[in-house]
PDB file of C-alpha atoms in Angstrom:
ATOM      1  CA  MET A   1      -0.104  -0.048  -0.053  1.00 47.00           C
ATOM      2  CA  ARG A   2       2.766   2.396   0.682  1.00 53.00           C
ATOM      3  CA  PHE A   3       4.374   2.386  -2.668  1.00 53.00           C
ATOM      4  CA  PRO A   4       1.194   3.274  -4.734  1.00 56.00           C
ATOM      5  CA  ILE A   5       0.914   6.337  -1.933  1.00 60.00           C
ATOM      6  CA  LEU A   6       4.348   7.270  -2.302  1.00 57.00           C
ATOM      7  CA  ARG A   7       3.851   7.027  -6.102  1.00 59.00           C
ATOM      8  CA  GLY A   8       0.733   9.410  -5.748  1.00 58.00           C
ATOM      9  CA  LEU A   9       3.134  11.900  -3.385  1.00 57.00           C
ATOM     10  CA  LEU A  10       5.820  11.926  -5.757  1.00 56.00           C
ATOM     11  CA  ALA A  11       3.423  12.943  -8.655  1.00 54.00           C
ATOM     12  CA  VAL A  12       1.752  15.665  -6.313  1.00 54.00           C
ATOM     13  CA  LEU A  13       5.110  17.085  -5.551  1.00 54.00           C
ATOM     14  CA  LEU A  14       6.339  16.882  -9.274  1.00 53.00           C
ATOM     15  CA  LEU A  15       3.033  18.893 -10.264  1.00 54.00           C
ATOM     16  CA  ALA A  16       3.811  21.495  -7.663  1.00 53.00           C
ATOM     17  CA  THR A  17       7.517  21.941  -8.455  1.00 55.00           C
ATOM     18  CA  THR A  18       6.399  22.319 -12.135  1.00 54.00           C
ATOM     19  CA  ALA A  19       3.988  24.991 -11.282  1.00 58.00           C
ATOM     20  CA  ALA A  20       6.200  26.597  -9.113  1.00 58.00           C
ATOM     21  CA  GLN A  21       8.559  26.814 -11.960  1.00 57.00           C
ATOM     22  CA  ALA A  22       6.173  28.278 -14.202  1.00 67.00           C
ATOM     23  CA  GLN A  23       5.020  30.822 -11.621  1.00 76.00           C
ATOM     24  CA  ASN A  24       8.601  32.249 -11.592  1.00 92.00           C
ATOM     25  CA  TYR A  25       9.334  31.754 -15.041  1.00 98.00           C
ATOM     26  CA  PRO A  26      11.181  33.702 -16.343  1.00 98.00           C
ATOM     27  CA  SER A  27      13.435  35.066 -13.678  1.00 98.00           C
ATOM     28  CA  LYS A  28      16.002  36.152 -15.764  1.00 98.00           C
ATOM     29  CA  SER A  29      16.737  36.495 -19.393  1.00 98.00           C
ATOM     30  CA  VAL A  30      15.903  33.677 -22.098  1.00 98.00           C
ATOM     31  CA  ARG A  31      17.980  32.902 -25.107  1.00 98.00           C
ATOM     32  CA  ILE A  32      16.567  32.154 -28.424  1.00 98.00           C
ATOM     33  CA  VAL A  33      19.152  30.475 -30.481  1.00 98.00           C
ATOM     34  CA  VAL A  34      18.499  31.152 -34.303  1.00 98.00           C
ATOM     35  CA  PRO A  35      20.658  28.221 -36.308  1.00 96.00           C
ATOM     36  CA  PHE A  36      20.622  30.540 -39.377  1.00 91.00           C
ATOM     37  CA  ALA A  37      22.503  33.711 -40.500  1.00 88.00           C
ATOM     38  CA  ALA A  38      21.607  37.254 -39.488  1.00 91.00           C
ATOM     39  CA  GLY A  39      18.903  39.047 -41.759  1.00 86.00           C
ATOM     40  CA  GLY A  40      16.691  36.521 -42.822  1.00 84.00           C
ATOM     41  CA  PRO A  41      13.427  35.270 -41.968  1.00 87.00           C
ATOM     42  CA  ALA A  42      13.987  33.325 -39.123  1.00 93.00           C
ATOM     43  CA  ASP A  43      16.348  35.934 -37.793  1.00 95.00           C
ATOM     44  CA  ASN A  44      13.930  38.948 -38.176  1.00 94.00           C
ATOM     45  CA  TYR A  45      10.802  37.185 -37.021  1.00 97.00           C
ATOM     46  CA  ALA A  46      12.653  35.808 -33.906  1.00 98.00           C
ATOM     47  CA  ARG A  47      13.636  39.326 -32.930  1.00 98.00           C
ATOM     48  CA  PHE A  48      10.170  40.460 -33.827  1.00 98.00           C
ATOM     49  CA  ILE A  49       8.728  37.694 -31.267  1.00 98.00           C
ATOM     50  CA  GLY A  50      11.368  38.082 -28.721  1.00 98.00           C
ATOM     51  CA  GLN A  51      10.869  41.536 -28.198  1.00 98.00           C
ATOM     52  CA  ARG A  52       7.245  41.227 -27.479  1.00 98.00           C
ATOM     53  CA  LEU A  53       7.819  37.732 -25.483  1.00 98.00           C
ATOM     54  CA  GLY A  54      10.332  40.216 -23.384  1.00 98.00           C
ATOM     55  CA  ASP A  55       7.587  42.910 -23.235  1.00 98.00           C
ATOM     56  CA  ALA A  56       4.894  40.336 -22.137  1.00 98.00           C
ATOM     57  CA  LEU A  57       6.916  38.181 -19.728  1.00 98.00           C
ATOM     58  CA  GLY A  58       9.132  40.924 -18.092  1.00 98.00           C
ATOM     59  CA  GLN A  59      12.184  39.767 -19.008  1.00 98.00           C
ATOM     60  CA  PRO A  60      14.667  40.044 -22.239  1.00 98.00           C
ATOM     61  CA  PHE A  61      14.428  37.413 -24.839  1.00 98.00           C
ATOM     62  CA  VAL A  62      17.738  37.808 -26.562  1.00 98.00           C
ATOM     63  CA  VAL A  63      18.427  36.388 -29.618  1.00 98.00           C
ATOM     64  CA  GLU A  64      21.643  34.545 -31.036  1.00 98.00           C
ATOM     65  CA  ASN A  65      22.316  33.586 -34.386  1.00 97.00           C
ATOM     66  CA  LYS A  66      24.651  30.402 -34.536  1.00 96.00           C
ATOM     67  CA  PRO A  67      24.651  29.568 -38.303  1.00 93.00           C
ATOM     68  CA  GLY A  68      26.003  26.303 -40.040  1.00 87.00           C
ATOM     69  CA  ALA A  69      25.593  23.129 -41.570  1.00 86.00           C
ATOM     70  CA  GLY A  70      22.095  23.633 -42.708  1.00 81.00           C
ATOM     71  CA  SER A  71      20.796  24.770 -39.358  1.00 92.00           C
ATOM     72  CA  ILE A  72      22.514  21.692 -37.512  1.00 94.00           C
ATOM     73  CA  ILE A  73      25.086  23.550 -35.637  1.00 96.00           C
ATOM     74  CA  GLY A  74      22.858  25.917 -33.651  1.00 98.00           C
ATOM     75  CA  THR A  75      20.085  23.239 -33.103  1.00 98.00           C
ATOM     76  CA  ASP A  76      22.775  20.743 -31.792  1.00 98.00           C
ATOM     77  CA  VAL A  77      23.669  23.587 -29.099  1.00 98.00           C
ATOM     78  CA  VAL A  78      19.905  23.716 -28.127  1.00 98.00           C
ATOM     79  CA  ALA A  79      19.707  20.270 -28.094  1.00 98.00           C
ATOM     80  CA  LYS A  80      22.221  20.122 -25.432  1.00 98.00           C
ATOM     81  CA  ALA A  81      20.911  22.830 -23.260  1.00 98.00           C
ATOM     82  CA  PRO A  82      19.122  22.715 -19.880  1.00 98.00           C
ATOM     83  CA  ALA A  83      15.756  21.783 -19.965  1.00 98.00           C
ATOM     84  CA  ASP A  84      14.507  24.863 -18.272  1.00 98.00           C
ATOM     85  CA  GLY A  85      12.809  27.216 -20.541  1.00 98.00           C
ATOM     86  CA  TYR A  86      15.534  29.612 -20.691  1.00 98.00           C
ATOM     87  CA  THR A  87      17.073  28.063 -24.140  1.00 98.00           C
ATOM     88  CA  LEU A  88      14.714  28.220 -27.004  1.00 98.00           C
ATOM     89  CA  LEU A  89      14.971  27.471 -30.740  1.00 98.00           C
ATOM     90  CA  MET A  90      13.701  29.280 -33.550  1.00 98.00           C
ATOM     91  CA  MET A  91      13.218  26.752 -36.196  1.00 97.00           C
ATOM     92  CA  SER A  92      11.856  26.383 -39.575  1.00 94.00           C
ATOM     93  CA  ASN A  93      10.614  23.608 -42.157  1.00 93.00           C
ATOM     94  CA  THR A  94      14.436  23.213 -42.536  1.00 90.00           C
ATOM     95  CA  HIS A  95      14.317  20.994 -39.502  1.00 95.00           C
ATOM     96  CA  THR A  96      11.577  18.763 -40.833  1.00 96.00           C
ATOM     97  CA  VAL A  97      13.343  18.429 -44.181  1.00 94.00           C
ATOM     98  CA  ASN A  98      16.522  17.412 -42.540  1.00 93.00           C
ATOM     99  CA  GLU A  99      15.153  14.802 -40.645  1.00 96.00           C
ATOM    100  CA  THR A 100      15.132  12.562 -44.061  1.00 95.00           C
ATOM    101  CA  LEU A 101      17.859  14.488 -45.673  1.00 92.00           C
ATOM    102  CA  ILE A 102      20.363  14.303 -43.152  1.00 92.00           C
ATOM    103  CA  PRO A 103      19.996  11.383 -41.079  1.00 92.00           C
ATOM    104  CA  SER A 104      23.312  11.130 -39.074  1.00 93.00           C
ATOM    105  CA  LYS A 105      22.394  14.545 -37.355  1.00 95.00           C
ATOM    106  CA  PRO A 106      23.827  14.524 -33.687  1.00 97.00           C
ATOM    107  CA  PHE A 107      19.852  14.903 -32.490  1.00 98.00           C
ATOM    108  CA  VAL A 108      16.468  13.632 -33.779  1.00 98.00           C
ATOM    109  CA  LEU A 109      13.728  16.513 -33.755  1.00 98.00           C
ATOM    110  CA  MET A 110      10.695  15.010 -32.061  1.00 98.00           C
ATOM    111  CA  ARG A 111      13.148  12.715 -29.788  1.00 98.00           C
ATOM    112  CA  ASP A 112      15.049  15.709 -28.352  1.00 98.00           C
ATOM    113  CA  PHE A 113      12.915  18.937 -28.629  1.00 98.00           C
ATOM    114  CA  VAL A 114       9.402  19.440 -27.542  1.00 98.00           C
ATOM    115  CA  PRO A 115       7.073  21.804 -29.741  1.00 98.00           C
ATOM    116  CA  VAL A 116       6.272  25.091 -28.067  1.00 98.00           C
ATOM    117  CA  ALA A 117       4.586  27.003 -30.710  1.00 98.00           C
ATOM    118  CA  PRO A 118       4.232  28.003 -34.265  1.00 98.00           C
ATOM    119  CA  VAL A 119       4.630  31.706 -35.662  1.00 98.00           C
ATOM    120  CA  ASN A 120       4.223  32.228 -39.132  1.00 96.00           C
ATOM    121  CA  TYR A 121       4.331  31.195 -43.264  1.00 92.00           C
ATOM    122  CA  SER A 122       5.095  32.687 -46.009  1.00 92.00           C
ATOM    123  CA  ASP A 123       5.768  32.280 -49.783  1.00 94.00           C
ATOM    124  CA  LEU A 124       8.774  32.005 -51.766  1.00 96.00           C
ATOM    125  CA  VAL A 125       9.632  33.814 -54.886  1.00 97.00           C
ATOM    126  CA  LEU A 126      11.972  32.443 -57.819  1.00 98.00           C
ATOM    127  CA  VAL A 127      14.129  35.326 -58.583  1.00 98.00           C
ATOM    128  CA  THR A 128      16.932  35.660 -61.314  1.00 98.00           C
ATOM    129  CA  HIS A 129      19.482  38.242 -61.796  1.00 97.00           C
ATOM    130  CA  PRO A 130      18.377  40.723 -64.387  1.00 97.00           C
ATOM    131  CA  SER A 131      21.168  39.959 -66.795  1.00 96.00           C
ATOM    132  CA  LEU A 132      20.094  36.049 -67.300  1.00 97.00           C
ATOM    133  CA  PRO A 133      17.812  36.207 -70.476  1.00 96.00           C
ATOM    134  CA  VAL A 134      14.663  35.404 -68.919  1.00 97.00           C
ATOM    135  CA  LYS A 135      11.151  37.027 -68.471  1.00 96.00           C
ATOM    136  CA  ASN A 136       9.043  34.057 -67.155  1.00 98.00           C
ATOM    137  CA  LEU A 137       9.253  30.328 -66.061  1.00 98.00           C
ATOM    138  CA  GLN A 138       8.781  29.434 -69.567  1.00 98.00           C
ATOM    139  CA  ASP A 139      11.959  30.731 -70.414  1.00 98.00           C
ATOM    140  CA  ILE A 140      13.833  29.357 -67.363  1.00 98.00           C
ATOM    141  CA  LEU A 141      12.539  25.929 -68.463  1.00 98.00           C
ATOM    142  CA  LYS A 142      13.626  26.218 -72.126  1.00 97.00           C
ATOM    143  CA  LEU A 143      16.801  27.508 -71.085  1.00 97.00           C
ATOM    144  CA  ALA A 144      17.936  24.671 -68.390  1.00 97.00           C
ATOM    145  CA  LYS A 145      16.378  22.091 -70.913  1.00 97.00           C
ATOM    146  CA  ASP A 146      18.504  23.093 -73.735  1.00 97.00           C
ATOM    147  CA  LYS A 147      21.731  23.487 -71.971  1.00 96.00           C
ATOM    148  CA  PRO A 148      21.455  20.850 -68.652  1.00 95.00           C
ATOM    149  CA  GLY A 149      23.796  21.598 -66.252  1.00 95.00           C
ATOM    150  CA  LYS A 150      24.856  25.210 -67.368  1.00 97.00           C
ATOM    151  CA  TYR A 151      22.493  27.206 -65.170  1.00 98.00           C
ATOM    152  CA  ASN A 152      22.595  27.321 -61.571  1.00 98.00           C
ATOM    153  CA  TYR A 153      20.677  28.506 -58.353  1.00 98.00           C
ATOM    154  CA  ALA A 154      21.537  29.322 -54.784  1.00 97.00           C
ATOM    155  CA  SER A 155      20.775  28.679 -51.571  1.00 93.00           C
ATOM    156  CA  SER A 156      21.229  29.213 -47.863  1.00 86.00           C
ATOM    157  CA  GLY A 157      22.182  25.786 -47.206  1.00 82.00           C
ATOM    158  CA  ASN A 158      21.770  22.081 -47.312  1.00 79.00           C
ATOM    159  CA  GLY A 159      18.162  21.258 -46.474  1.00 78.00           C
ATOM    160  CA  THR A 160      16.672  24.975 -46.076  1.00 82.00           C
ATOM    161  CA  PRO A 161      13.599  25.421 -47.233  1.00 86.00           C
ATOM    162  CA  TYR A 162      15.095  27.238 -50.367  1.00 90.00           C
ATOM    163  CA  HIS A 163      17.211  24.209 -51.374  1.00 89.00           C
ATOM    164  CA  MET A 164      14.185  22.132 -51.224  1.00 90.00           C
ATOM    165  CA  ALA A 165      12.193  24.305 -53.300  1.00 93.00           C
ATOM    166  CA  GLY A 166      14.643  24.224 -55.921  1.00 93.00           C
ATOM    167  CA  GLU A 167      15.136  20.563 -55.794  1.00 89.00           C
ATOM    168  CA  LEU A 168      11.087  20.051 -56.027  1.00 90.00           C
ATOM    169  CA  PHE A 169      11.102  22.546 -58.933  1.00 95.00           C
ATOM    170  CA  LYS A 170      14.040  20.713 -60.910  1.00 94.00           C
ATOM    171  CA  SER A 171      12.128  17.378 -59.918  1.00 89.00           C
ATOM    172  CA  MET A 172       8.459  18.570 -61.393  1.00 92.00           C
ATOM    173  CA  ALA A 173      10.109  20.613 -64.101  1.00 95.00           C
ATOM    174  CA  GLY A 174      12.475  17.577 -65.240  1.00 93.00           C
ATOM    175  CA  ILE A 175      15.286  19.906 -65.621  1.00 95.00           C
ATOM    176  CA  TYR A 176      18.952  20.025 -63.797  1.00 93.00           C
ATOM    177  CA  LEU A 177      20.103  22.900 -62.424  1.00 95.00           C
ATOM    178  CA  VAL A 178      23.872  23.155 -60.168  1.00 95.00           C
ATOM    179  CA  HIS A 179      22.665  23.662 -56.584  1.00 94.00           C
ATOM    180  CA  ILE A 180      25.185  26.391 -54.812  1.00 95.00           C
ATOM    181  CA  PRO A 181      24.515  26.137 -51.006  1.00 92.00           C
ATOM    182  CA  TYR A 182      25.576  29.098 -48.986  1.00 91.00           C
ATOM    183  CA  ARG A 183      26.355  29.062 -45.413  1.00 84.00           C
ATOM    184  CA  GLY A 184      23.337  31.645 -45.180  1.00 81.00           C
ATOM    185  CA  SER A 185      20.808  33.663 -46.992  1.00 84.00           C
ATOM    186  CA  SER A 186      22.716  37.084 -46.720  1.00 88.00           C
ATOM    187  CA  GLY A 187      25.734  35.403 -49.127  1.00 93.00           C
ATOM    188  CA  ALA A 188      22.882  34.049 -51.390  1.00 95.00           C
ATOM    189  CA  ARG A 189      21.225  36.985 -51.559  1.00 95.00           C
ATOM    190  CA  THR A 190      24.305  39.082 -52.040  1.00 96.00           C
ATOM    191  CA  ASP A 191      25.210  36.964 -54.755  1.00 97.00           C
ATOM    192  CA  ILE A 192      22.117  37.012 -56.838  1.00 97.00           C
ATOM    193  CA  ILE A 193      21.739  40.495 -56.680  1.00 97.00           C
ATOM    194  CA  GLY A 194      25.414  40.715 -57.918  1.00 97.00           C
ATOM    195  CA  GLY A 195      25.009  38.104 -60.467  1.00 97.00           C
ATOM    196  CA  GLN A 196      27.465  35.517 -59.246  1.00 97.00           C
ATOM    197  CA  VAL A 197      24.644  33.122 -59.527  1.00 98.00           C
ATOM    198  CA  ASP A 198      21.585  32.781 -62.067  1.00 98.00           C
ATOM    199  CA  MET A 199      18.589  31.979 -59.616  1.00 98.00           C
ATOM    200  CA  MET A 200      17.232  31.808 -56.286  1.00 98.00           C
ATOM    201  CA  PHE A 201      14.069  30.824 -54.306  1.00 97.00           C
ATOM    202  CA  ASP A 202      14.058  33.047 -51.481  1.00 94.00           C
ATOM    203  CA  ALA A 203      11.211  34.216 -49.068  1.00 89.00           C
ATOM    204  CA  VAL A 204       8.891  36.659 -50.492  1.00 92.00           C
ATOM    205  CA  THR A 205       9.369  38.797 -47.100  1.00 83.00           C
ATOM    206  CA  THR A 206      13.077  39.663 -47.687  1.00 86.00           C
ATOM    207  CA  MET A 207      13.179  39.542 -51.584  1.00 93.00           C
ATOM    208  CA  ALA A 208      10.247  41.666 -52.840  1.00 93.00           C
ATOM    209  CA  GLU A 209      11.893  44.876 -52.150  1.00 93.00           C
ATOM    210  CA  GLN A 210      14.782  43.827 -54.138  1.00 96.00           C
ATOM    211  CA  ALA A 211      12.405  42.542 -57.059  1.00 96.00           C
ATOM    212  CA  ARG A 212      10.223  45.929 -56.864  1.00 95.00           C
ATOM    213  CA  ALA A 213      13.819  47.767 -57.196  1.00 97.00           C
ATOM    214  CA  GLY A 214      14.579  46.279 -60.208  1.00 97.00           C
ATOM    215  CA  LYS A 215      17.615  44.348 -58.592  1.00 97.00           C
ATOM    216  CA  VAL A 216      16.532  40.754 -59.004  1.00 98.00           C
ATOM    217  CA  ARG A 217      13.263  39.597 -61.647  1.00 98.00           C
ATOM    218  CA  ALA A 218      10.608  37.772 -59.939  1.00 98.00           C
ATOM    219  CA  ILE A 219       9.563  35.100 -62.197  1.00 98.00           C
ATOM    220  CA  ALA A 220       7.057  33.125 -59.886  1.00 98.00           C
ATOM    221  CA  THR A 221       5.915  32.763 -56.239  1.00 97.00           C
ATOM    222  CA  SER A 222       5.706  29.414 -54.527  1.00 96.00           C
ATOM    223  CA  GLY A 223       2.008  29.187 -52.719  1.00 91.00           C
ATOM    224  CA  ARG A 224      -1.276  28.476 -53.867  1.00 88.00           C
ATOM    225  CA  GLN A 225      -2.396  31.758 -54.269  1.00 90.00           C
ATOM    226  CA  ARG A 226      -0.388  34.834 -55.315  1.00 93.00           C
ATOM    227  CA  SER A 227       1.601  36.903 -52.817  1.00 93.00           C
ATOM    228  CA  ALA A 228      -0.236  39.710 -51.545  1.00 89.00           C
ATOM    229  CA  VAL A 229       3.159  41.790 -51.735  1.00 92.00           C
ATOM    230  CA  LEU A 230       3.602  40.635 -55.357  1.00 95.00           C
ATOM    231  CA  PRO A 231       0.317  40.141 -56.688  1.00 95.00           C
ATOM    232  CA  ASP A 232       1.804  40.765 -60.373  1.00 96.00           C
ATOM    233  CA  VAL A 233       3.818  37.749 -59.882  1.00 98.00           C
ATOM    234  CA  PRO A 234       2.380  34.415 -60.855  1.00 98.00           C
ATOM    235  CA  THR A 235       2.384  31.312 -58.843  1.00 98.00           C
ATOM    236  CA  LEU A 236       4.496  28.433 -60.356  1.00 98.00           C
ATOM    237  CA  ALA A 237       1.292  26.077 -60.403  1.00 97.00           C
ATOM    238  CA  GLU A 238      -0.317  28.814 -62.551  1.00 97.00           C
ATOM    239  CA  ALA A 239       3.117  29.656 -64.391  1.00 97.00           C
ATOM    240  CA  GLY A 240       3.577  25.972 -65.801  1.00 96.00           C
ATOM    241  CA  LEU A 241       3.863  23.583 -62.879  1.00 97.00           C
ATOM    242  CA  PRO A 242       0.569  22.641 -61.834  1.00 97.00           C
ATOM    243  CA  GLY A 243       0.691  21.496 -58.049  1.00 93.00           C
ATOM    244  CA  TYR A 244       3.642  23.097 -56.890  1.00 94.00           C
ATOM    245  CA  GLU A 245       3.826  24.356 -53.426  1.00 90.00           C
ATOM    246  CA  ALA A 246       6.517  25.093 -51.180  1.00 92.00           C
ATOM    247  CA  THR A 247       6.569  27.534 -48.173  1.00 91.00           C
ATOM    248  CA  ILE A 248       8.604  28.423 -45.258  1.00 90.00           C
ATOM    249  CA  TRP A 249       7.172  28.330 -41.764  1.00 95.00           C
ATOM    250  CA  LEU A 250       8.791  29.165 -38.699  1.00 97.00           C
ATOM    251  CA  GLY A 251       8.338  28.105 -35.015  1.00 98.00           C
ATOM    252  CA  LEU A 252       9.871  27.873 -31.305  1.00 98.00           C
ATOM    253  CA  MET A 253      10.970  24.391 -29.876  1.00 98.00           C
ATOM    254  CA  ALA A 254      12.651  23.760 -26.378  1.00 98.00           C
ATOM    255  CA  PRO A 255      14.732  20.991 -25.340  1.00 98.00           C
ATOM    256  CA  LYS A 256      13.070  17.930 -24.332  1.00 98.00           C
ATOM    257  CA  GLY A 257      12.196  17.569 -20.777  1.00 98.00           C
ATOM    258  CA  THR A 258      11.249  21.278 -20.507  1.00 98.00           C
ATOM    259  CA  PRO A 259       8.498  21.668 -17.746  1.00 98.00           C
ATOM    260  CA  PRO A 260       5.146  21.490 -19.355  1.00 98.00           C
ATOM    261  CA  ALA A 261       3.649  24.592 -17.530  1.00 98.00           C
ATOM    262  CA  ILE A 262       6.502  26.632 -19.074  1.00 98.00           C
ATOM    263  CA  VAL A 263       5.953  25.304 -22.708  1.00 98.00           C
ATOM    264  CA  GLN A 264       2.354  25.998 -22.134  1.00 98.00           C
ATOM    265  CA  GLN A 265       2.849  29.712 -20.733  1.00 98.00           C
ATOM    266  CA  LEU A 266       5.472  30.294 -23.756  1.00 98.00           C
ATOM    267  CA  ASN A 267       2.702  28.808 -26.179  1.00 98.00           C
ATOM    268  CA  GLU A 268      -0.091  31.151 -24.677  1.00 98.00           C
ATOM    269  CA  ALA A 269       2.224  34.080 -25.027  1.00 98.00           C
ATOM    270  CA  VAL A 270       3.356  33.464 -28.581  1.00 98.00           C
ATOM    271  CA  SER A 271      -0.391  32.894 -29.782  1.00 98.00           C
ATOM    272  CA  LYS A 272      -1.530  36.085 -28.161  1.00 98.00           C
ATOM    273  CA  ILE A 273       1.372  38.160 -30.213  1.00 98.00           C
ATOM    274  CA  VAL A 274       0.436  36.657 -33.177  1.00 98.00           C
ATOM    275  CA  SER A 275      -3.408  37.350 -32.793  1.00 98.00           C
ATOM    276  CA  GLN A 276      -3.024  40.746 -32.340  1.00 98.00           C
ATOM    277  CA  PRO A 277      -4.755  42.703 -35.283  1.00 97.00           C
ATOM    278  CA  GLU A 278      -1.668  45.065 -35.637  1.00 97.00           C
ATOM    279  CA  VAL A 279       0.819  42.143 -36.183  1.00 98.00           C
ATOM    280  CA  ASN A 280      -1.512  40.690 -38.538  1.00 95.00           C
ATOM    281  CA  GLN A 281      -2.157  43.675 -40.598  1.00 95.00           C
ATOM    282  CA  LEU A 282       2.141  44.463 -40.646  1.00 95.00           C
ATOM    283  CA  TRP A 283       2.942  40.315 -41.605  1.00 94.00           C
ATOM    284  CA  THR A 284       0.249  40.948 -44.559  1.00 90.00           C
ATOM    285  CA  LYS A 285       2.294  43.751 -46.012  1.00 88.00           C
ATOM    286  CA  GLN A 286       5.383  41.742 -45.630  1.00 87.00           C
ATOM    287  CA  GLY A 287       3.781  38.295 -46.795  1.00 86.00           C
ATOM    288  CA  ALA A 288       3.827  36.671 -44.115  1.00 91.00           C
ATOM    289  CA  VAL A 289       0.379  34.660 -42.225  1.00 91.00           C
ATOM    290  CA  ALA A 290       0.405  34.090 -38.657  1.00 95.00           C
ATOM    291  CA  MET A 291       0.016  30.502 -37.781  1.00 96.00           C
ATOM    292  CA  LYS A 292      -1.711  29.450 -34.230  1.00 97.00           C
ATOM    293  CA  MET A 293      -1.813  25.995 -32.546  1.00 98.00           C
ATOM    294  CA  ASN A 294      -1.378  24.534 -28.969  1.00 98.00           C
ATOM    295  CA  PRO A 295       1.660  22.567 -28.343  1.00 98.00           C
ATOM    296  CA  GLN A 296      -0.209  18.967 -29.235  1.00 98.00           C
ATOM    297  CA  GLU A 297      -1.425  20.505 -32.509  1.00 98.00           C
ATOM    298  CA  PHE A 298       2.289  21.918 -33.235  1.00 98.00           C
ATOM    299  CA  ASP A 299       3.599  18.282 -32.724  1.00 98.00           C
ATOM    300  CA  LYS A 300       0.974  16.903 -34.963  1.00 98.00           C
ATOM    301  CA  TYR A 301       1.636  19.344 -37.531  1.00 96.00           C
ATOM    302  CA  MET A 302       5.340  18.839 -37.606  1.00 98.00           C
ATOM    303  CA  ARG A 303       5.265  15.289 -37.778  1.00 98.00           C
ATOM    304  CA  GLY A 304       3.137  15.841 -40.873  1.00 94.00           C
ATOM    305  CA  ASP A 305       5.860  17.887 -42.278  1.00 93.00           C
ATOM    306  CA  ILE A 306       8.403  15.337 -41.701  1.00 96.00           C
ATOM    307  CA  GLU A 307       6.605  12.721 -43.574  1.00 94.00           C
ATOM    308  CA  LYS A 308       5.537  15.049 -46.537  1.00 87.00           C
ATOM    309  CA  TRP A 309       9.216  16.076 -47.062  1.00 88.00           C
ATOM    310  CA  ALA A 310      10.380  12.413 -46.557  1.00 92.00           C
ATOM    311  CA  LYS A 311       7.988  11.066 -49.442  1.00 85.00           C
ATOM    312  CA  VAL A 312       9.387  14.054 -51.663  1.00 81.00           C
ATOM    313  CA  ILE A 313      13.144  13.423 -50.975  1.00 88.00           C
ATOM    314  CA  LYS A 314      12.710   9.645 -51.498  1.00 87.00           C
ATOM    315  CA  SER A 315      10.654   9.611 -54.660  1.00 76.00           C
ATOM    316  CA  ALA A 316      12.916  12.362 -56.201  1.00 73.00           C
ATOM    317  CA  GLY A 317      16.121  11.122 -55.122  1.00 79.00           C
ATOM    318  CA  ILE A 318      17.175  14.073 -53.500  1.00 79.00           C
ATOM    319  CA  LYS A 319      20.856  13.847 -52.021  1.00 77.00           C
ATOM    320  CA  VAL A 320      22.943  16.511 -50.210  1.00 73.00           C
ATOM    321  CA  ASP A 321      25.216  18.040 -52.467  1.00 56.00           C
TER     322      ASP A 321
END
């Protein structure tokens, strides 16, 4: 009889301890690790969310960029961090892709992390340097088919949404483009503007301004519908690749074992932020759409995304360059 009673007492003590942790959380600054280079969507929205989380919860949320190896380096830092709610990961669908694309990673996403909250999603846009003799998707397809391997596309690294969007594009179009991975979005973006590479899939949130300024040519966007920030640019599906869709989405995760009460507290705080009308108005102008799920729904969403990209990777025979 004593053992069931002891187990019951331990469970009560555990719940009380977890509740106390949540009530006192945060009592110091919180680190949000962004495993991508500065200047891209993950970095920008981590800072946006971090500032507002700090305002809401009374402690600074400090962003640290730790790019490299297609998000592996920074993500592993968080995987090894204490599970106390003071180190968070700003992740993207790079991570769900990498579960299949890079099986030898030092962590397993759904084993070593707990989903906290999604943030938003946005379309990508296929852009070319203005010197490339193309005006639309059909021109690109003709060039690529006439001279396989002559043309290239840049990405922010193996396994990133930009890379996968390009590989899906190649697979569906039946063309061969040389993939040139960079250590982050900023380097790839600099080189597409400078003409060192031919084309690139980039977040519409960051590339629309360059397209409007004429520094790059916007060919097509990657969502189901046209982007609100580039309404005159067709989707890839309507431009000649029916069924094409590839977006970039962002979310927060924490090391496995983070107290559920803290995870719930963070989820509720993020959900309030992304539900604010002024936030939605601002993000609409940027081409981003807020996402709102509880931790369990976000967990299910992520597992579904892992399965989706696993099928694409395996069916298309995509390998890390």
